[in-house]
Short mmCIF file of C-alpha atoms in Angstrom, two decimals:
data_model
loop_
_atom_site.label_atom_id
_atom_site.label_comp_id
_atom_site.label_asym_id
_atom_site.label_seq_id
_atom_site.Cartn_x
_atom_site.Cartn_y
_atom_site.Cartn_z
CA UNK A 1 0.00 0.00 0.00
CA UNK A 2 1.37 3.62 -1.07
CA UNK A 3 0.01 6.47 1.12
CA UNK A 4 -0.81 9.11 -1.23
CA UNK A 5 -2.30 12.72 0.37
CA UNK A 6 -2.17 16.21 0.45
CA UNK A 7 -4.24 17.44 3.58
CA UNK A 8 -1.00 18.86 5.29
CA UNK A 9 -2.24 22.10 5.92
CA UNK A 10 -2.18 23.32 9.50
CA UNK A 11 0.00 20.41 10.59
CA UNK A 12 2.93 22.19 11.87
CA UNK A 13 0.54 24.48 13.86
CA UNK A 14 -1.71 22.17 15.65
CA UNK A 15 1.87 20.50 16.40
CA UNK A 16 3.61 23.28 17.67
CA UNK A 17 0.45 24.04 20.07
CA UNK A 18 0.38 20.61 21.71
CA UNK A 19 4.20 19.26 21.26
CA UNK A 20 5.50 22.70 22.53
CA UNK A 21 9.24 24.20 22.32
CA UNK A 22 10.57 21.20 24.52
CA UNK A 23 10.21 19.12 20.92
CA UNK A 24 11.76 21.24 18.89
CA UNK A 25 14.66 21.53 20.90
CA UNK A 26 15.30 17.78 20.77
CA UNK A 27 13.53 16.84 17.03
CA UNK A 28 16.58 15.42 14.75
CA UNK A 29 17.32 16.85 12.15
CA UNK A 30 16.29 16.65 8.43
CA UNK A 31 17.04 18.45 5.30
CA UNK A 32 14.69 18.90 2.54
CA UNK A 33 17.79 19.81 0.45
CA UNK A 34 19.41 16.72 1.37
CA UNK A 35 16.80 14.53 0.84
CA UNK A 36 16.70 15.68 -2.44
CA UNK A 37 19.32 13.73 -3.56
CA UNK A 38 17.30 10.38 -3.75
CA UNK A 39 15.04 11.59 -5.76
CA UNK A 40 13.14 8.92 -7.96
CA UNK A 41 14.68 5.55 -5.53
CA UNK A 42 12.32 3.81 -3.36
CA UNK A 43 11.99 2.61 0.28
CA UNK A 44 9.88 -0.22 1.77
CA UNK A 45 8.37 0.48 5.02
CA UNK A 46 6.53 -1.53 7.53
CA UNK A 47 4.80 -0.54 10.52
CA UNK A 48 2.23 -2.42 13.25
CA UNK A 49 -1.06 -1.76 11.69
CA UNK A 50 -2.45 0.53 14.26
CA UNK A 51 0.12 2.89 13.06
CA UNK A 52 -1.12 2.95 9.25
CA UNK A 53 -3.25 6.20 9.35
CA UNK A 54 -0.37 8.37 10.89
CA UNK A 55 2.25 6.74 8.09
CA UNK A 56 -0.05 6.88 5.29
CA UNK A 57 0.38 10.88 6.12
CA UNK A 58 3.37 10.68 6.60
CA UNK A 59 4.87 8.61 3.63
CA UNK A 60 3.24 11.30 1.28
CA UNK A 61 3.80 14.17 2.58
CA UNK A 62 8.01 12.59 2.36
CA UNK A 63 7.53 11.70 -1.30
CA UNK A 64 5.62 15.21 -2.18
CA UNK A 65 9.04 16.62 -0.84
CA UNK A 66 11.52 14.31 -1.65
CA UNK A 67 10.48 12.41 -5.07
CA UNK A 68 10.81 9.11 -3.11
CA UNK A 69 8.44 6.33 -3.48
CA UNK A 70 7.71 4.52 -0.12
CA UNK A 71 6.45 0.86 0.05
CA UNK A 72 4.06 0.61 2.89
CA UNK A 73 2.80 -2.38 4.75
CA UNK A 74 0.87 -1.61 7.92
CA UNK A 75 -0.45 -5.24 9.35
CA UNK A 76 -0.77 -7.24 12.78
CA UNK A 77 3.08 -6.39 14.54
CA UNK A 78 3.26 -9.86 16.00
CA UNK A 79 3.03 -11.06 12.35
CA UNK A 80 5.73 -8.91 11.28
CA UNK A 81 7.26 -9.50 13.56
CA UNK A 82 7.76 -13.43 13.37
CA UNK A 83 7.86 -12.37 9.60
CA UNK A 84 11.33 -10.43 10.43
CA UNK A 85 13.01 -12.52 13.25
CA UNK A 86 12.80 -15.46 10.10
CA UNK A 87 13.65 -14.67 6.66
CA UNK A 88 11.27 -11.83 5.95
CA UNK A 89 12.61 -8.65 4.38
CA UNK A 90 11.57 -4.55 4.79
CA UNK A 91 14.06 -1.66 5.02
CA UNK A 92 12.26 0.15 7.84
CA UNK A 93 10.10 -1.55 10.56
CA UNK A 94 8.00 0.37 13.09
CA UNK A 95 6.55 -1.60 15.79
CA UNK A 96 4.63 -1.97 18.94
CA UNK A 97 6.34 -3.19 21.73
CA UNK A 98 10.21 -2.38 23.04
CA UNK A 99 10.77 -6.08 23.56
CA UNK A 100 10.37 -6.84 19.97
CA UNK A 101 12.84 -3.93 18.54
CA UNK A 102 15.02 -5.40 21.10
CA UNK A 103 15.01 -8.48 19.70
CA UNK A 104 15.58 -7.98 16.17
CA UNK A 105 18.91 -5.77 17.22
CA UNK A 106 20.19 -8.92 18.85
CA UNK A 107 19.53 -11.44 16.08
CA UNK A 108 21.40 -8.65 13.96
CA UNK A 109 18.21 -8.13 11.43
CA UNK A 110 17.55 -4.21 12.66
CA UNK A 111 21.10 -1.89 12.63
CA UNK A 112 19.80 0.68 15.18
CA UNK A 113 15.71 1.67 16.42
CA UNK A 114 14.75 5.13 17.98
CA UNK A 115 11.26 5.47 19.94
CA UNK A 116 8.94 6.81 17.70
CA UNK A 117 5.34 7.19 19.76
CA UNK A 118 3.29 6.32 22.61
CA UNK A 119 -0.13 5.25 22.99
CA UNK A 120 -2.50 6.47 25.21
CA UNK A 121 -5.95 5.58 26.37
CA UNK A 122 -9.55 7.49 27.04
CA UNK A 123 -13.21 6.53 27.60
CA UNK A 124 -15.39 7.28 25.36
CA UNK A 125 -19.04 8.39 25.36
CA UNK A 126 -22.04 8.32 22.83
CA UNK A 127 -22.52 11.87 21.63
CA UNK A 128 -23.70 14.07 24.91
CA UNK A 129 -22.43 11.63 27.07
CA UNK A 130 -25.44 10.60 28.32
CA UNK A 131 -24.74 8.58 31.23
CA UNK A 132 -22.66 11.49 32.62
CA UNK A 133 -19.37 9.64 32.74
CA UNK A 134 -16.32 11.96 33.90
CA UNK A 135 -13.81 9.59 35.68
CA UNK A 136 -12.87 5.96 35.75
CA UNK A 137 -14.57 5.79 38.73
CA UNK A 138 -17.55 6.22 37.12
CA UNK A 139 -17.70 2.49 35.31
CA UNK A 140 -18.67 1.26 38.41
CA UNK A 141 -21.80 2.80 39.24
CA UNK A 142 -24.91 0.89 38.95
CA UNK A 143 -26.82 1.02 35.68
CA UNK A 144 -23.80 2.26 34.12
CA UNK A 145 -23.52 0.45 30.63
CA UNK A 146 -19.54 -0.57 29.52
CA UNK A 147 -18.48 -2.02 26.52
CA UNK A 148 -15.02 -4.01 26.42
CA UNK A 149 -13.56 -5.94 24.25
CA UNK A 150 -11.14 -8.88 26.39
CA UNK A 151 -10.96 -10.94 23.06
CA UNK A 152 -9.06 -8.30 20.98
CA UNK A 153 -5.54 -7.87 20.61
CA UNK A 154 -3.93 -7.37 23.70
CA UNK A 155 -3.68 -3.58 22.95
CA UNK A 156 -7.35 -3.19 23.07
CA UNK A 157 -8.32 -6.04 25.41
CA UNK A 158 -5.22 -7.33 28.22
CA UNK A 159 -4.23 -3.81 28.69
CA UNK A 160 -7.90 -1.68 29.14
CA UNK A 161 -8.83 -5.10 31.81
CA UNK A 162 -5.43 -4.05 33.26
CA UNK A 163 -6.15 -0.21 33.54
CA UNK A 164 -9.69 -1.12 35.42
CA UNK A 165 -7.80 -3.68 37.84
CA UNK A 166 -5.23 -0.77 38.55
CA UNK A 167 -8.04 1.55 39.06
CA UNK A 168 -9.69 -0.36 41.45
CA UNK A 169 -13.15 -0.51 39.12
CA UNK A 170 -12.53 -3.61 37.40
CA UNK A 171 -14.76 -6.43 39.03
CA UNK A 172 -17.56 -3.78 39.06
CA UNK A 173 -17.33 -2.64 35.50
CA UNK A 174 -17.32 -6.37 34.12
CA UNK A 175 -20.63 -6.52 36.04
CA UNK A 176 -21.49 -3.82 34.35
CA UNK A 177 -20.67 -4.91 30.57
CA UNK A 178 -23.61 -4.78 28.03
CA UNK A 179 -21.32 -6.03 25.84
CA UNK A 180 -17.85 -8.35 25.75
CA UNK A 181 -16.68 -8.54 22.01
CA UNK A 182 -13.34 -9.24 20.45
CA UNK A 183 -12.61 -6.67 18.17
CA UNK A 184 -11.56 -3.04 19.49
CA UNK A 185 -13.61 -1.21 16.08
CA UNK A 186 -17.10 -3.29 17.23
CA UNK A 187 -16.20 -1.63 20.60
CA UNK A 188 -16.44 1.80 18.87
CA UNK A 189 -19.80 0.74 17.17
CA UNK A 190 -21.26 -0.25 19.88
CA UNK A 191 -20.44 3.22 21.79
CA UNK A 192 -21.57 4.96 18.73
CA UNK A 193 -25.15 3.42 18.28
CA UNK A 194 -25.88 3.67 22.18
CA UNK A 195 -25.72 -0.03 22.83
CA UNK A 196 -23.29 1.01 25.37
CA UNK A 197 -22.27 3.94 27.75
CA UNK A 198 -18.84 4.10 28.06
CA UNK A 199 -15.50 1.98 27.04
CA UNK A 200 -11.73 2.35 27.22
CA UNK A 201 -10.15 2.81 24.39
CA UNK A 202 -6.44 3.99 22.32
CA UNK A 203 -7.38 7.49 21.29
CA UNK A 204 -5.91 6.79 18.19
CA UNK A 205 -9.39 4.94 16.99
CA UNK A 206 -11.27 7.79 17.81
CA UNK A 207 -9.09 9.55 14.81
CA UNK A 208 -9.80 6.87 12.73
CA UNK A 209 -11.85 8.29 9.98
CA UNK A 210 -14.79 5.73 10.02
CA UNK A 211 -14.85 6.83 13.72
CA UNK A 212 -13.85 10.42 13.94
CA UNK A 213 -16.11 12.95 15.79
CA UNK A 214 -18.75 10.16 16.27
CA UNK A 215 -17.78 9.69 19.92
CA UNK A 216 -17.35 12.17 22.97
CA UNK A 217 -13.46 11.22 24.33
CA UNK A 218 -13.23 11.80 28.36
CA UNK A 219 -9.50 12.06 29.07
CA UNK A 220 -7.55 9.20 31.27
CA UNK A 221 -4.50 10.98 33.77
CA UNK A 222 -0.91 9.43 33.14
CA UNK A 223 -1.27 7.54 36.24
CA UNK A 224 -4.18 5.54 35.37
CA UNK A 225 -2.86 4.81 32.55
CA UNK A 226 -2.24 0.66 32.11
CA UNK A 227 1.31 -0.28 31.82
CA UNK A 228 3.18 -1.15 28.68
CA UNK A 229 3.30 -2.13 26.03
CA UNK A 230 2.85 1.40 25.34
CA UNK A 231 5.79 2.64 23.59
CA UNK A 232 6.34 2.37 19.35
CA UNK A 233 9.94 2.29 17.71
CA UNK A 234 10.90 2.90 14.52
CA UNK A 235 14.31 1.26 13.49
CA UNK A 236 16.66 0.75 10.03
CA UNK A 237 16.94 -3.09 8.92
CA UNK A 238 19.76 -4.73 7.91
CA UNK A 239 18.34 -4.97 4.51
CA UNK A 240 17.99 -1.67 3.67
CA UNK A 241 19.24 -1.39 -0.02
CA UNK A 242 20.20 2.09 0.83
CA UNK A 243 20.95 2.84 4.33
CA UNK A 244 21.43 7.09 3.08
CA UNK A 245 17.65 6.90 2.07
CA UNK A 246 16.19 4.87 5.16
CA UNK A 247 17.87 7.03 7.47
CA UNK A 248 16.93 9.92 5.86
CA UNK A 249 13.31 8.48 6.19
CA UNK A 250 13.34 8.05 9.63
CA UNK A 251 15.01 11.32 10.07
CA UNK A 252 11.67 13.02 8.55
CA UNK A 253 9.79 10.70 10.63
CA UNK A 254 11.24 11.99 14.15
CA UNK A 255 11.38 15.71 12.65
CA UNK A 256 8.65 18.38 13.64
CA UNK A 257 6.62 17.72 10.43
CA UNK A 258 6.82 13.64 10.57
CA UNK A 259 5.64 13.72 14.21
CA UNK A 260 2.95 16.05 14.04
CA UNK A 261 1.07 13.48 11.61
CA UNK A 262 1.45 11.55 14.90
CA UNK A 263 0.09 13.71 17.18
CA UNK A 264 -3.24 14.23 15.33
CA UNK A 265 -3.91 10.61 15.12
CA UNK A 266 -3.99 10.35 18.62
CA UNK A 267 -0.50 9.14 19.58
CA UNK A 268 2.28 11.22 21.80
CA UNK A 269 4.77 12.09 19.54
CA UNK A 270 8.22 10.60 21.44
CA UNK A 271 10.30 14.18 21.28
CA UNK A 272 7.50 16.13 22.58
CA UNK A 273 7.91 16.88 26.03
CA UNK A 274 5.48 14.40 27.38
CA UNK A 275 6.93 11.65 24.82
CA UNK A 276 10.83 12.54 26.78
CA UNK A 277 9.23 11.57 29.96
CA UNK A 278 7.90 8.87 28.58
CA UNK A 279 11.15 7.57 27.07
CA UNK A 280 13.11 8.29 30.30
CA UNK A 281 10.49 6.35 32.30
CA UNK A 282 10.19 3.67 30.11
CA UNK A 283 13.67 3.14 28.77
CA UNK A 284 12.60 3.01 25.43
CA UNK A 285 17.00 3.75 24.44
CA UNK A 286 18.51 1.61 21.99
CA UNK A 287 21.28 -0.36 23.16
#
């Protein structure tokens, strides 16, 4: 798949609002002029699927600039994964999960990974909120309708069960669930058509587009937030045909204008100020 777009505009702005001057100070750097030189190669790119809105922005607004043609895969990471640590091939992988970065720089398939992104999670609420929900708290009250979903990918099902069992609401919200399915976009439909009240949820599905501005998103605090796997990398594989051109990619990726395509899908860009905690805490460092 080949991300072609041009709704850029405004990007930079919206970033510099939420990312603030801490991520410029920090955001490595890339040259347009540079870049320039690889005009009319190609790069293949893979990334965990719940990534694949943010690249798809991304990747074109790097060819638009650069005259490079990026090859983008966005599936299940887990698959890629197993895909990589065996005989499968990309130039650029961005995953979920430290571990797995960490693994491919030992088995000597990925030459070096930076942190990329973090997750985060929310409730969300039919439009007007109905039930009134304003904290976690609030999944336990009686009458109180919650969707989950403790079938799906551990993303959208292990960790949200985690975040209620660390927020102390988690044996009364299952009590509470209208609804136990196994696929974090049903969870979404089921907010959206009322069958529900509330769920937790990545933010990054309510910026899906399918999704977007169908839902009202109550906010989550960093410390209810579950624990990892939280953190996404983005690294250079061995394979890269042309190492110039794939670090050049990634260089976009981590600059001001990669990251903010980041930040509007919902993730926390790593070099904003709020990703740098994130990293520190985390130690999301190569080795």
């Amino acid at each position: 798949m080949v991300a072609r777009s041009n709704s850029t505009n405004g990007q930079r702005r919206d970033f510099l609002k939420t990312a603030g001057a801490a991520m410029l100070a920090s955001a490595i750097p890339w040259s347009q002029a540079k870049a320039n030189e690889f005009a009319g190669q190609s790069l293949q790119v893979w990334s965990c699927g719940g990534l694949a809105e943010a690249f798809m922005q991304a990747n074109a607004l790097y060819e638009e600039k650069t005259g490079i043609t990026i090859s983008y895969t966005g599936a299940f990471a887990a698959a890629l994964g197993k895909s990589l640590l065996a005989n499968g091939r990309t130039e650029v992988f961005a995953g979920r999960v430290l571990e797995l970065a960490q693994k491919l720089r030992s088995a000597g398939k990925m030459v070096f990974f930076k942190p990329l992104c973090f997750t985060q999670y929310v409730m969300i609420t039919p439009k007007g909120n109905p039930a009134g929900i304003n904290t976690i708290q609030d999944l336990a009250r009686p009458g109180v309708k919650v969707v989950l979903a403790p079938d799906a990918s551990p993303p959208g099902g292990a960790a949200v069960l985690k975040l209620l069992e660390k927020t102390g609401v988690k044996d009364a919200a299952l009590a509470n669930t209208v609804v136990q399915g196994s696929c974090v976009q049903e969870i979404m439909t089921s907010v959206i058509d009322g069958t529900g009240d509330v769920a937790v949820v990545e933010k990054r599905l309510t910026r899906i587009p399918n999704f977007l501005g169908q839902t009202e998103v109550v906010p989550l605090p960093d410390n209810q937030q579950p624990p990892p796997p939280l953190p996404f990398t983005i690294g250079m594989m061995e394979d890269a045909q042309n190492p110039d051109v794939a670090r050049d990619y990634i260089a976009f990726i981590l600059s001001e204008q990669g990251q903010a395509c980041f930040e509007r899908q919902g993730f926390i860009p790593a070099l904003s100020a709020r990703g740098q905690e994130l990293v520190e805490k985390l130690g999301v460092k190569d080795a």
